[in-house]
Amino acid sequence: MDANIVILPGDGVGPEVVGAACQVLEAVAHTGGHHFHYDEHLIGGCSIDRHGTALTDDALQACQAADAVLLGAVGGPQWDNPTAAVRPEQGLLALRKGLGVFANLRPVKLYPSLLDASPLRPERLAGVDMLVLRELTGGLYFGQPRGRSQDGEHVRVIDTLEYHDYEIERIVEMAFQLARQRRNKVTSVDKANVLDSSRLWRQVTVEVHRRYSDVALEHMLVDTAAMRLVASPANFDVIVTENMFGDILTDEAAVLPGSMGLLPSASLGSGGPGLYEPIHGSAPDIAGKGIANPVGTVLSAALLLRHSLRLEKEAACIETAVEQVIASGRWTADLGGKLSTAEMTAAILAALN
Ligand code: NAD
């Protein structure tokens, strides 16, 4: 297979972990006889410094024309001023919008050898293996009207939670399809006892479920879901939810395995290139030290192979190699080990071979 992959290393540890993931992609391409062409662009703070904008039109067009996009992370203390006219996160938002990706997928899996790294007791963690789908384009973060005004002697603020039925339908449909490839269960998370938007979410979910009656569906209020994620996380298979609930629940789920450095994500739309990135940020506290855990980005590359290039066997090989390395106790500092980014990457490459 020939594929064009745009690489956006970004800021902080981004270039370190993306470099590791590219080595793994190259190893897989070599073994499978594939040709991956890489096109590297700036995003985030480094793009602001060079071009005055967090993502240039050129970079966005390259991403739109690619088969897939692999991103590191954006941001850092030097660009942290929340009132600045240009900010690193603007690059991410422009990229998500420009690619039309509406579903953020975060698989959360526990590694038996790392149970002690989790904040939960080991007996609560056995069998945890879930996929959280967060809606990315609607809800409170984008609804209009929004803003702040003076109301007599008080300040008044408005945010609007808006969804159209089609926005709910497309992500719920994706959740059912993905559940069929897993343990056949979808938990749809809402706040239908209070919010109209959640009542529409539930109604559309029930309608879509008619086409997927082989998949078990449960509805769960977001407060209950937040509790169950720590009380009985192994009961979840696929979770699907709206933007802000997903923002919060994905971070809650992300701490279960014990380190931010372990988890990958994929952002997908209808056709078009997918966007793949680790869930962590630019980790400025360890940037440049060569100790960042590359696993989240390496596993993001595996998701890229699975969802954008349909190379399931190759994706599974990378996941197995990572599992073997972690099971053998070869860990980076965030997991309590001593390996550098380069050594961890070398161990994964060796396991692949
Ligand atoms: P962070 O995820 O960068 O770091 C949180 C903690 O986890 C830090 O102690 C860090 O050292 C550690 N960590 C993160 N990734 C690691 C890895 N691969 N290996 C080992 N340890 C790792 O979150 P933060 O500190 O809140 O944010 C730092 C910057 O990143 C901010 O500017 C923030 O805006 C940005 N950020 C970007 C993204 C993104 O690009 N998608 C996401 C979150 C935060």
mmCIF file of C-alpha atoms and ligand atoms in Angstrom:
data_model
loop_
_atom_site.group_PDB
_atom_site.id
_atom_site.type_symbol
_atom_site.label_atom_id
_atom_site.label_comp_id
_atom_site.label_asym_id
_atom_site.label_seq_id
_atom_site.Cartn_x
_atom_site.Cartn_y
_atom_site.Cartn_z
ATOM 1 C CA MET A 1 0.000 0.000 0.000
ATOM 2 C CA ASP A 2 1.055 3.599 -0.685
ATOM 3 C CA ALA A 3 -0.155 6.158 1.856
ATOM 4 C CA ASN A 4 0.414 9.849 2.519
ATOM 5 C CA ILE A 5 0.704 10.702 6.186
ATOM 6 C CA VAL A 6 0.997 14.271 7.418
ATOM 7 C CA ILE A 7 3.124 14.559 10.548
ATOM 8 C CA LEU A 8 2.464 17.429 12.967
ATOM 9 C CA PRO A 9 4.974 17.011 15.828
ATOM 10 C CA GLY A 10 3.927 20.283 17.515
ATOM 11 C CA ASP A 11 5.450 21.489 20.779
ATOM 12 C CA GLY A 12 7.167 20.158 23.908
ATOM 13 C CA VAL A 13 7.511 16.370 23.887
ATOM 14 C CA GLY A 14 5.469 16.213 20.651
ATOM 15 C CA PRO A 15 8.503 15.861 18.346
ATOM 16 C CA GLU A 16 10.071 13.230 20.653
ATOM 17 C CA VAL A 17 7.032 10.934 20.765
ATOM 18 C CA VAL A 18 6.050 11.472 17.117
ATOM 19 C CA GLY A 19 9.610 10.574 16.101
ATOM 20 C CA ALA A 20 9.211 7.295 18.003
ATOM 21 C CA ALA A 21 5.858 6.541 16.356
ATOM 22 C CA CYS A 22 7.309 7.217 12.879
ATOM 23 C CA GLN A 23 10.076 4.687 13.511
ATOM 24 C CA VAL A 24 7.424 2.108 14.401
ATOM 25 C CA LEU A 25 5.355 2.974 11.297
ATOM 26 C CA GLU A 26 8.468 2.593 9.152
ATOM 27 C CA ALA A 27 9.233 -0.811 10.669
ATOM 28 C CA VAL A 28 5.694 -1.972 9.919
ATOM 29 C CA ALA A 29 5.865 -0.573 6.373
ATOM 30 C CA HIS A 30 9.167 -2.346 5.763
ATOM 31 C CA THR A 31 7.822 -5.705 6.963
ATOM 32 C CA GLY A 32 4.544 -5.426 5.064
ATOM 33 C CA GLY A 33 5.963 -3.939 1.847
ATOM 34 C CA HIS A 34 4.032 -0.679 2.281
ATOM 35 C CA HIS A 35 5.236 2.789 1.274
ATOM 36 C CA PHE A 36 4.318 5.590 3.642
ATOM 37 C CA HIS A 37 5.152 9.117 2.469
ATOM 38 C CA TYR A 38 5.551 11.660 5.258
ATOM 39 C CA ASP A 39 4.915 15.372 4.962
ATOM 40 C CA GLU A 40 5.846 17.340 8.093
ATOM 41 C CA HIS A 41 4.244 20.659 9.108
ATOM 42 C CA LEU A 42 4.171 22.958 12.118
ATOM 43 C CA ILE A 43 1.226 23.292 14.485
ATOM 44 C CA GLY A 44 0.706 25.124 17.780
ATOM 45 C CA GLY A 45 3.283 27.340 19.463
ATOM 46 C CA CYS A 46 6.100 26.554 17.025
ATOM 47 C CA SER A 47 3.831 27.605 14.147
ATOM 48 C CA ILE A 48 2.915 30.837 15.969
ATOM 49 C CA ASP A 49 6.619 31.611 16.402
ATOM 50 C CA ARG A 50 7.389 30.944 12.732
ATOM 51 C CA HIS A 51 4.221 32.071 10.928
ATOM 52 C CA GLY A 52 2.197 34.085 13.449
ATOM 53 C CA THR A 53 -0.667 31.558 13.312
ATOM 54 C CA ALA A 54 -1.189 28.199 15.039
ATOM 55 C CA LEU A 55 -1.917 26.404 11.749
ATOM 56 C CA THR A 56 -1.190 27.797 8.291
ATOM 57 C CA ASP A 57 -3.553 27.290 5.345
ATOM 58 C CA ASP A 58 -0.777 25.295 3.674
ATOM 59 C CA ALA A 59 -0.512 22.913 6.624
ATOM 60 C CA LEU A 60 -4.304 22.482 6.791
ATOM 61 C CA GLN A 61 -4.553 21.809 3.050
ATOM 62 C CA ALA A 62 -1.786 19.207 3.304
ATOM 63 C CA CYS A 63 -3.734 17.500 6.121
ATOM 64 C CA GLN A 64 -6.980 17.572 4.125
ATOM 65 C CA ALA A 65 -5.246 15.979 1.142
ATOM 66 C CA ALA A 66 -3.525 13.248 3.202
ATOM 67 C CA ASP A 67 -4.709 9.738 4.043
ATOM 68 C CA ALA A 68 -4.131 10.377 7.746
ATOM 69 C CA VAL A 69 -2.628 12.893 10.153
ATOM 70 C CA LEU A 70 -0.383 12.033 13.112
ATOM 71 C CA LEU A 71 -0.096 14.773 15.737
ATOM 72 C CA GLY A 72 2.101 15.133 18.834
ATOM 73 C CA ALA A 73 0.870 17.899 21.138
ATOM 74 C CA VAL A 74 0.579 21.670 21.223
ATOM 75 C CA GLY A 75 1.169 24.323 23.854
ATOM 76 C CA GLY A 76 3.624 25.351 26.519
ATOM 77 C CA PRO A 77 4.205 28.059 29.116
ATOM 78 C CA GLN A 78 5.630 30.533 26.600
ATOM 79 C CA TRP A 79 2.279 30.636 24.749
ATOM 80 C CA ASP A 80 0.035 30.259 27.818
ATOM 81 C CA ASN A 81 -1.509 33.743 27.968
ATOM 82 C CA PRO A 82 -5.276 32.996 27.664
ATOM 83 C CA THR A 83 -5.966 36.525 26.376
ATOM 84 C CA ALA A 84 -3.393 36.373 23.546
ATOM 85 C CA ALA A 85 -4.895 36.829 20.088
ATOM 86 C CA VAL A 86 -3.197 33.673 18.776
ATOM 87 C CA ARG A 87 -2.962 30.562 20.939
ATOM 88 C CA PRO A 88 -1.657 27.031 20.249
ATOM 89 C CA GLU A 89 -5.059 25.316 20.779
ATOM 90 C CA GLN A 90 -6.484 27.342 17.903
ATOM 91 C CA GLY A 91 -4.399 25.128 15.636
ATOM 92 C CA LEU A 92 -6.086 22.004 17.036
ATOM 93 C CA LEU A 93 -9.592 23.428 16.701
ATOM 94 C CA ALA A 94 -8.903 24.610 13.135
ATOM 95 C CA LEU A 95 -7.525 21.177 12.279
ATOM 96 C CA ARG A 96 -10.508 19.276 13.719
ATOM 97 C CA LYS A 97 -12.912 21.602 11.919
ATOM 98 C CA GLY A 98 -10.969 21.524 8.653
ATOM 99 C CA LEU A 99 -10.873 17.714 8.670
ATOM 100 C CA GLY A 100 -14.560 17.422 9.616
ATOM 101 C CA VAL A 101 -13.791 14.961 12.403
ATOM 102 C CA PHE A 102 -16.767 14.595 14.744
ATOM 103 C CA ALA A 103 -15.906 11.569 16.880
ATOM 104 C CA ASN A 104 -12.997 11.305 19.274
ATOM 105 C CA LEU A 105 -12.196 7.688 20.137
ATOM 106 C CA ARG A 106 -10.189 6.849 23.220
ATOM 107 C CA PRO A 107 -9.529 3.196 23.931
ATOM 108 C CA VAL A 108 -8.673 2.583 27.587
ATOM 109 C CA LYS A 109 -7.029 -0.719 28.382
ATOM 110 C CA LEU A 110 -5.272 -1.876 31.512
ATOM 111 C CA TYR A 111 -1.920 -3.628 31.481
ATOM 112 C CA PRO A 112 -1.803 -6.371 34.149
ATOM 113 C CA SER A 113 1.835 -5.585 35.005
ATOM 114 C CA LEU A 114 0.947 -1.929 35.663
ATOM 115 C CA LEU A 115 -2.021 -2.416 37.990
ATOM 116 C CA ASP A 116 -0.044 -0.887 40.853
ATOM 117 C CA ALA A 117 0.419 2.334 38.834
ATOM 118 C CA SER A 118 -3.361 2.916 38.800
ATOM 119 C CA PRO A 119 -5.036 5.065 41.456
ATOM 120 C CA LEU A 120 -7.674 2.318 41.827
ATOM 121 C CA ARG A 121 -7.281 -0.915 43.757
ATOM 122 C CA PRO A 122 -6.206 -3.842 41.504
ATOM 123 C CA GLU A 123 -9.397 -5.836 42.217
ATOM 124 C CA ARG A 124 -11.499 -3.062 40.648
ATOM 125 C CA LEU A 125 -9.395 -3.068 37.492
ATOM 126 C CA ALA A 126 -9.470 -6.665 36.263
ATOM 127 C CA GLY A 127 -10.912 -6.796 32.738
ATOM 128 C CA VAL A 128 -11.010 -3.037 32.093
ATOM 129 C CA ASP A 129 -11.090 -2.589 28.317
ATOM 130 C CA MET A 130 -13.323 0.200 27.068
ATOM 131 C CA LEU A 131 -13.657 2.593 24.154
ATOM 132 C CA VAL A 132 -14.999 6.076 24.849
ATOM 133 C CA LEU A 133 -16.501 8.058 21.945
ATOM 134 C CA ARG A 134 -16.828 11.778 22.530
ATOM 135 C CA GLU A 135 -18.780 14.001 20.136
ATOM 136 C CA LEU A 136 -16.416 16.745 18.987
ATOM 137 C CA THR A 137 -18.260 19.372 16.984
ATOM 138 C CA GLY A 138 -21.449 20.280 18.866
ATOM 139 C CA GLY A 139 -22.686 21.050 22.337
ATOM 140 C CA LEU A 140 -21.709 23.765 24.763
ATOM 141 C CA TYR A 141 -18.307 24.466 23.238
ATOM 142 C CA PHE A 142 -19.734 25.724 19.944
ATOM 143 C CA GLY A 143 -23.394 26.694 20.531
ATOM 144 C CA GLN A 144 -24.580 30.261 19.926
ATOM 145 C CA PRO A 145 -25.489 32.618 21.500
ATOM 146 C CA ARG A 146 -22.677 32.797 23.993
ATOM 147 C CA GLY A 147 -20.967 35.592 25.829
ATOM 148 C CA ARG A 148 -20.932 37.910 28.756
ATOM 149 C CA SER A 149 -22.977 41.046 29.326
ATOM 150 C CA GLN A 150 -23.804 43.507 32.044
ATOM 151 C CA ASP A 151 -27.268 43.046 33.533
ATOM 152 C CA GLY A 152 -27.854 46.053 35.777
ATOM 153 C CA GLU A 153 -25.321 45.724 38.527
ATOM 154 C CA HIS A 154 -24.666 42.025 37.760
ATOM 155 C CA VAL A 155 -22.660 40.210 35.112
ATOM 156 C CA ARG A 156 -24.603 37.698 33.023
ATOM 157 C CA VAL A 157 -23.077 34.868 30.973
ATOM 158 C CA ILE A 158 -24.597 32.526 28.414
ATOM 159 C CA ASP A 159 -23.342 29.296 26.850
ATOM 160 C CA THR A 160 -25.663 27.363 24.552
ATOM 161 C CA LEU A 161 -25.917 23.578 24.374
ATOM 162 C CA GLU A 162 -27.062 22.865 20.829
ATOM 163 C CA TYR A 163 -27.342 19.618 18.882
ATOM 164 C CA HIS A 164 -28.992 18.611 15.648
ATOM 165 C CA ASP A 165 -30.391 15.092 15.306
ATOM 166 C CA TYR A 166 -27.958 14.255 12.480
ATOM 167 C CA GLU A 167 -24.962 15.123 14.681
ATOM 168 C CA ILE A 168 -26.162 12.628 17.275
ATOM 169 C CA GLU A 169 -27.107 9.978 14.743
ATOM 170 C CA ARG A 170 -23.698 9.807 13.040
ATOM 171 C CA ILE A 171 -21.667 9.305 16.226
ATOM 172 C CA VAL A 172 -24.131 6.885 17.803
ATOM 173 C CA GLU A 173 -24.085 4.882 14.573
ATOM 174 C CA MET A 174 -20.284 4.770 14.769
ATOM 175 C CA ALA A 175 -20.518 3.570 18.384
ATOM 176 C CA PHE A 176 -22.769 0.648 17.428
ATOM 177 C CA GLN A 177 -20.496 -0.292 14.534
ATOM 178 C CA LEU A 178 -17.424 -0.272 16.757
ATOM 179 C CA ALA A 179 -19.232 -2.246 19.480
ATOM 180 C CA ARG A 180 -19.856 -5.020 16.940
ATOM 181 C CA GLN A 181 -16.084 -5.396 16.623
ATOM 182 C CA ARG A 182 -15.732 -5.582 20.426
ATOM 183 C CA ARG A 183 -18.023 -6.974 23.146
ATOM 184 C CA ASN A 184 -21.296 -5.785 21.591
ATOM 185 C CA LYS A 185 -22.385 -3.330 24.244
ATOM 186 C CA VAL A 186 -22.985 0.437 24.052
ATOM 187 C CA THR A 187 -23.521 2.718 27.039
ATOM 188 C CA SER A 188 -25.040 6.015 25.920
ATOM 189 C CA VAL A 189 -24.372 8.719 28.496
ATOM 190 C CA ASP A 190 -26.690 11.718 28.860
ATOM 191 C CA LYS A 191 -28.562 13.851 31.369
ATOM 192 C CA ALA A 192 -32.030 13.108 30.026
ATOM 193 C CA ASN A 193 -33.705 13.776 33.380
ATOM 194 C CA VAL A 194 -32.792 17.485 33.051
ATOM 195 C CA LEU A 195 -31.677 18.508 29.555
ATOM 196 C CA ASP A 196 -33.718 18.694 26.343
ATOM 197 C CA SER A 197 -30.543 18.088 24.342
ATOM 198 C CA SER A 198 -30.070 14.833 26.258
ATOM 199 C CA ARG A 199 -33.669 13.799 25.636
ATOM 200 C CA LEU A 200 -33.051 14.197 21.886
ATOM 201 C CA TRP A 201 -29.749 12.310 22.315
ATOM 202 C CA ARG A 202 -31.625 9.410 23.947
ATOM 203 C CA GLN A 203 -34.432 9.439 21.354
ATOM 204 C CA VAL A 204 -32.022 9.341 18.406
ATOM 205 C CA THR A 205 -29.945 6.625 20.106
ATOM 206 C CA VAL A 206 -33.035 4.435 20.514
ATOM 207 C CA GLU A 207 -33.913 4.985 16.837
ATOM 208 C CA VAL A 208 -30.404 4.103 15.611
ATOM 209 C CA HIS A 209 -30.385 1.053 17.897
ATOM 210 C CA ARG A 210 -33.243 -0.451 15.837
ATOM 211 C CA ARG A 211 -30.632 -1.049 13.101
ATOM 212 C CA TYR A 212 -28.249 -2.637 15.616
ATOM 213 C CA SER A 213 -30.539 -4.803 17.719
ATOM 214 C CA ASP A 214 -27.746 -7.390 18.090
ATOM 215 C CA VAL A 215 -25.820 -4.828 20.188
ATOM 216 C CA ALA A 216 -26.848 -4.343 23.832
ATOM 217 C CA LEU A 217 -27.711 -0.719 24.641
ATOM 218 C CA GLU A 218 -27.911 0.899 28.049
ATOM 219 C CA HIS A 219 -28.628 4.550 28.852
ATOM 220 C CA MET A 220 -26.791 6.047 31.794
ATOM 221 C CA LEU A 221 -26.994 9.487 33.385
ATOM 222 C CA VAL A 222 -23.655 11.266 33.316
ATOM 223 C CA ASP A 223 -23.414 11.500 37.106
ATOM 224 C CA THR A 224 -23.936 7.741 37.403
ATOM 225 C CA ALA A 225 -21.388 7.142 34.624
ATOM 226 C CA ALA A 226 -18.785 9.246 36.453
ATOM 227 C CA MET A 227 -19.329 7.099 39.553
ATOM 228 C CA ARG A 228 -19.336 3.736 37.738
ATOM 229 C CA LEU A 229 -16.098 4.600 35.919
ATOM 230 C CA VAL A 230 -14.283 4.331 39.217
ATOM 231 C CA ALA A 231 -16.578 1.860 41.003
ATOM 232 C CA SER A 232 -16.926 -0.813 38.293
ATOM 233 C CA PRO A 233 -14.996 0.267 35.168
ATOM 234 C CA ALA A 234 -14.784 -3.275 33.744
ATOM 235 C CA ASN A 235 -18.537 -3.230 33.020
ATOM 236 C CA PHE A 236 -18.101 -0.732 30.176
ATOM 237 C CA ASP A 237 -17.434 -1.712 26.582
ATOM 238 C CA VAL A 238 -18.256 1.256 24.291
ATOM 239 C CA ILE A 239 -19.336 4.558 25.844
ATOM 240 C CA VAL A 240 -20.788 7.265 23.592
ATOM 241 C CA THR A 241 -21.589 10.766 24.753
ATOM 242 C CA GLU A 242 -21.815 14.445 23.850
ATOM 243 C CA ASN A 243 -18.926 16.891 23.783
ATOM 244 C CA MET A 244 -18.595 18.241 27.327
ATOM 245 C CA PHE A 245 -19.624 15.041 29.126
ATOM 246 C CA GLY A 246 -17.071 13.260 26.931
ATOM 247 C CA ASP A 247 -14.382 15.803 27.692
ATOM 248 C CA ILE A 248 -14.750 15.117 31.407
ATOM 249 C CA LEU A 249 -15.355 11.352 31.296
ATOM 250 C CA THR A 250 -12.458 10.663 28.899
ATOM 251 C CA ASP A 251 -10.026 12.315 31.308
ATOM 252 C CA GLU A 252 -11.513 10.380 34.219
ATOM 253 C CA ALA A 253 -11.129 7.133 32.251
ATOM 254 C CA ALA A 254 -7.598 8.123 31.220
ATOM 255 C CA VAL A 255 -6.205 7.952 34.734
ATOM 256 C CA LEU A 256 -7.253 4.314 35.184
ATOM 257 C CA PRO A 257 -4.182 2.784 33.466
ATOM 258 C CA GLY A 258 -1.781 4.828 35.606
ATOM 259 C CA SER A 259 -0.079 7.245 33.181
ATOM 260 C CA MET A 260 -1.217 9.817 30.644
ATOM 261 C CA GLY A 261 1.679 8.652 28.496
ATOM 262 C CA LEU A 262 0.032 5.335 27.647
ATOM 263 C CA LEU A 263 -3.159 6.325 25.883
ATOM 264 C CA PRO A 264 -3.857 6.952 22.203
ATOM 265 C CA SER A 265 -6.762 8.668 20.490
ATOM 266 C CA ALA A 266 -8.316 8.889 17.051
ATOM 267 C CA SER A 267 -10.604 11.606 15.724
ATOM 268 C CA LEU A 268 -12.738 10.434 12.823
ATOM 269 C CA GLY A 269 -15.328 11.889 10.458
ATOM 270 C CA SER A 270 -17.277 10.448 7.523
ATOM 271 C CA GLY A 271 -14.523 9.439 5.117
ATOM 272 C CA GLY A 272 -11.683 11.931 4.896
ATOM 273 C CA PRO A 273 -8.409 11.646 6.779
ATOM 274 C CA GLY A 274 -8.461 10.742 10.459
ATOM 275 C CA LEU A 275 -6.463 12.595 13.084
ATOM 276 C CA TYR A 276 -4.385 10.532 15.519
ATOM 277 C CA GLU A 277 -2.683 11.823 18.667
ATOM 278 C CA PRO A 278 -1.770 10.755 22.192
ATOM 279 C CA ILE A 279 -4.170 12.014 24.850
ATOM 280 C CA HIS A 280 -1.439 13.830 26.754
ATOM 281 C CA GLY A 281 -0.296 17.416 26.233
ATOM 282 C CA SER A 282 3.135 18.807 25.437
ATOM 283 C CA ALA A 283 4.511 17.915 28.921
ATOM 284 C CA PRO A 284 6.803 20.982 29.115
ATOM 285 C CA ASP A 285 8.180 19.763 32.467
ATOM 286 C CA ILE A 286 9.971 16.857 30.748
ATOM 287 C CA ALA A 287 10.342 18.187 27.179
ATOM 288 C CA GLY A 288 13.843 17.854 25.735
ATOM 289 C CA LYS A 289 14.945 15.368 28.414
ATOM 290 C CA GLY A 290 14.381 12.305 26.230
ATOM 291 C CA ILE A 291 12.282 10.566 28.884
ATOM 292 C CA ALA A 292 8.722 10.960 27.533
ATOM 293 C CA ASN A 293 6.736 7.764 27.226
ATOM 294 C CA PRO A 294 6.213 7.143 23.485
ATOM 295 C CA VAL A 295 3.520 4.469 23.970
ATOM 296 C CA GLY A 296 0.465 6.772 23.608
ATOM 297 C CA THR A 297 1.737 8.044 20.257
ATOM 298 C CA VAL A 298 2.899 4.616 19.070
ATOM 299 C CA LEU A 299 -0.583 3.250 19.834
ATOM 300 C CA SER A 300 -2.076 6.269 18.022
ATOM 301 C CA ALA A 301 -0.073 5.160 14.987
ATOM 302 C CA ALA A 302 -1.645 1.710 15.404
ATOM 303 C CA LEU A 303 -5.112 3.334 15.373
ATOM 304 C CA LEU A 304 -4.072 5.220 12.222
ATOM 305 C CA LEU A 305 -3.216 1.936 10.517
ATOM 306 C CA ARG A 306 -6.514 0.371 11.655
ATOM 307 C CA HIS A 307 -8.996 3.162 10.960
ATOM 308 C CA SER A 308 -7.476 5.164 8.086
ATOM 309 C CA LEU A 309 -5.375 2.603 6.206
ATOM 310 C CA ARG A 310 -7.403 -0.525 7.068
ATOM 311 C CA LEU A 311 -4.204 -2.369 8.015
ATOM 312 C CA GLU A 312 -5.702 -4.317 10.920
ATOM 313 C CA LYS A 313 -2.966 -6.951 11.099
ATOM 314 C CA GLU A 314 -0.237 -4.321 11.303
ATOM 315 C CA ALA A 315 -2.168 -2.353 13.942
ATOM 316 C CA ALA A 316 -2.607 -5.469 16.065
ATOM 317 C CA CYS A 317 1.133 -6.284 15.725
ATOM 318 C CA ILE A 318 2.053 -2.893 17.198
ATOM 319 C CA GLU A 319 -0.416 -3.337 20.068
ATOM 320 C CA THR A 320 0.951 -6.794 20.830
ATOM 321 C CA ALA A 321 4.547 -5.493 20.741
ATOM 322 C CA VAL A 322 3.658 -2.720 23.222
ATOM 323 C CA GLU A 323 1.907 -5.230 25.499
ATOM 324 C CA GLN A 324 4.950 -7.513 25.447
ATOM 325 C CA VAL A 325 7.365 -4.708 26.316
ATOM 326 C CA ILE A 326 5.187 -3.439 29.162
ATOM 327 C CA ALA A 327 4.600 -6.983 30.475
ATOM 328 C CA SER A 328 8.375 -7.531 30.528
ATOM 329 C CA GLY A 329 8.811 -4.620 32.948
ATOM 330 C CA ARG A 330 10.639 -2.327 30.524
ATOM 331 C CA TRP A 331 9.110 1.025 31.423
ATOM 332 C CA THR A 332 9.738 4.741 31.125
ATOM 333 C CA ALA A 333 9.998 6.978 34.197
ATOM 334 C CA ASP A 334 6.267 7.854 34.337
ATOM 335 C CA LEU A 335 5.593 4.126 34.942
ATOM 336 C CA GLY A 336 8.335 3.804 37.518
ATOM 337 C CA GLY A 337 10.969 2.492 35.095
ATOM 338 C CA LYS A 338 14.296 3.782 33.854
ATOM 339 C CA LEU A 339 14.037 3.601 30.045
ATOM 340 C CA SER A 340 14.480 6.696 27.916
ATOM 341 C CA THR A 341 12.134 7.443 25.013
ATOM 342 C CA ALA A 342 14.744 6.016 22.626
ATOM 343 C CA GLU A 343 15.213 2.833 24.683
ATOM 344 C CA MET A 344 11.462 2.254 25.018
ATOM 345 C CA THR A 345 11.065 2.755 21.259
ATOM 346 C CA ALA A 346 13.928 0.348 20.578
ATOM 347 C CA ALA A 347 12.264 -2.249 22.839
ATOM 348 C CA ILE A 348 8.975 -1.912 20.926
ATOM 349 C CA LEU A 349 10.810 -2.200 17.592
ATOM 350 C CA ALA A 350 12.612 -5.316 18.822
ATOM 351 C CA ALA A 351 9.309 -6.861 19.957
ATOM 352 C CA LEU A 352 7.808 -6.086 16.523
ATOM 353 C CA ASN A 353 10.563 -8.031 14.847
HETATM 354 P P1 NAD B 1 0.341 17.239 29.981
HETATM 355 O O1 NAD B 1 -0.457 16.086 29.470
HETATM 356 O O2 NAD B 1 1.264 17.864 29.010
HETATM 357 O O3 NAD B 1 1.178 16.769 31.253
HETATM 358 C C1 NAD B 1 0.582 16.323 32.456
HETATM 359 C C2 NAD B 1 1.600 15.465 33.231
HETATM 360 O O4 NAD B 1 1.775 14.209 32.563
HETATM 361 C C3 NAD B 1 2.987 16.110 33.295
HETATM 362 O O5 NAD B 1 3.575 15.824 34.537
HETATM 363 C C4 NAD B 1 3.763 15.419 32.199
HETATM 364 O O6 NAD B 1 5.152 15.340 32.416
HETATM 365 C C5 NAD B 1 3.131 14.031 32.193
HETATM 366 N N1 NAD B 1 3.173 13.457 30.847
HETATM 367 C C6 NAD B 1 2.416 13.833 29.788
HETATM 368 N N2 NAD B 1 2.760 13.110 28.723
HETATM 369 C C7 NAD B 1 3.729 12.269 29.101
HETATM 370 C C8 NAD B 1 4.498 11.288 28.435
HETATM 371 N N3 NAD B 1 4.317 10.997 27.129
HETATM 372 N N4 NAD B 1 5.420 10.612 29.137
HETATM 373 C C9 NAD B 1 5.624 10.866 30.435
HETATM 374 N N5 NAD B 1 4.930 11.776 31.134
HETATM 375 C C10 NAD B 1 3.995 12.485 30.470
HETATM 376 O O7 NAD B 1 -0.694 18.305 30.540
HETATM 377 P P2 NAD B 1 -0.431 19.780 31.102
HETATM 378 O O8 NAD B 1 0.846 19.811 31.856
HETATM 379 O O9 NAD B 1 -1.695 20.139 31.761
HETATM 380 O O10 NAD B 1 -0.296 20.684 29.814
HETATM 381 C C11 NAD B 1 0.953 21.086 29.252
HETATM 382 C C12 NAD B 1 0.686 21.833 27.962
HETATM 383 O O11 NAD B 1 0.080 20.939 27.021
HETATM 384 C C13 NAD B 1 -0.280 23.011 28.128
HETATM 385 O O12 NAD B 1 0.191 24.077 27.333
HETATM 386 C C14 NAD B 1 -1.588 22.484 27.605
HETATM 387 O O13 NAD B 1 -2.403 23.493 27.069
HETATM 388 C C15 NAD B 1 -1.119 21.538 26.512
HETATM 389 N N6 NAD B 1 -2.051 20.446 26.184
HETATM 390 C C16 NAD B 1 -2.112 20.097 24.876
HETATM 391 C C17 NAD B 1 -2.927 19.040 24.507
HETATM 392 C C18 NAD B 1 -2.938 18.632 23.059
HETATM 393 O O14 NAD B 1 -2.043 19.021 22.323
HETATM 394 N N7 NAD B 1 -3.898 17.857 22.633
HETATM 395 C C19 NAD B 1 -3.658 18.339 25.459
HETATM 396 C C20 NAD B 1 -3.537 18.713 26.798
HETATM 397 C C21 NAD B 1 -2.720 19.765 27.158
#
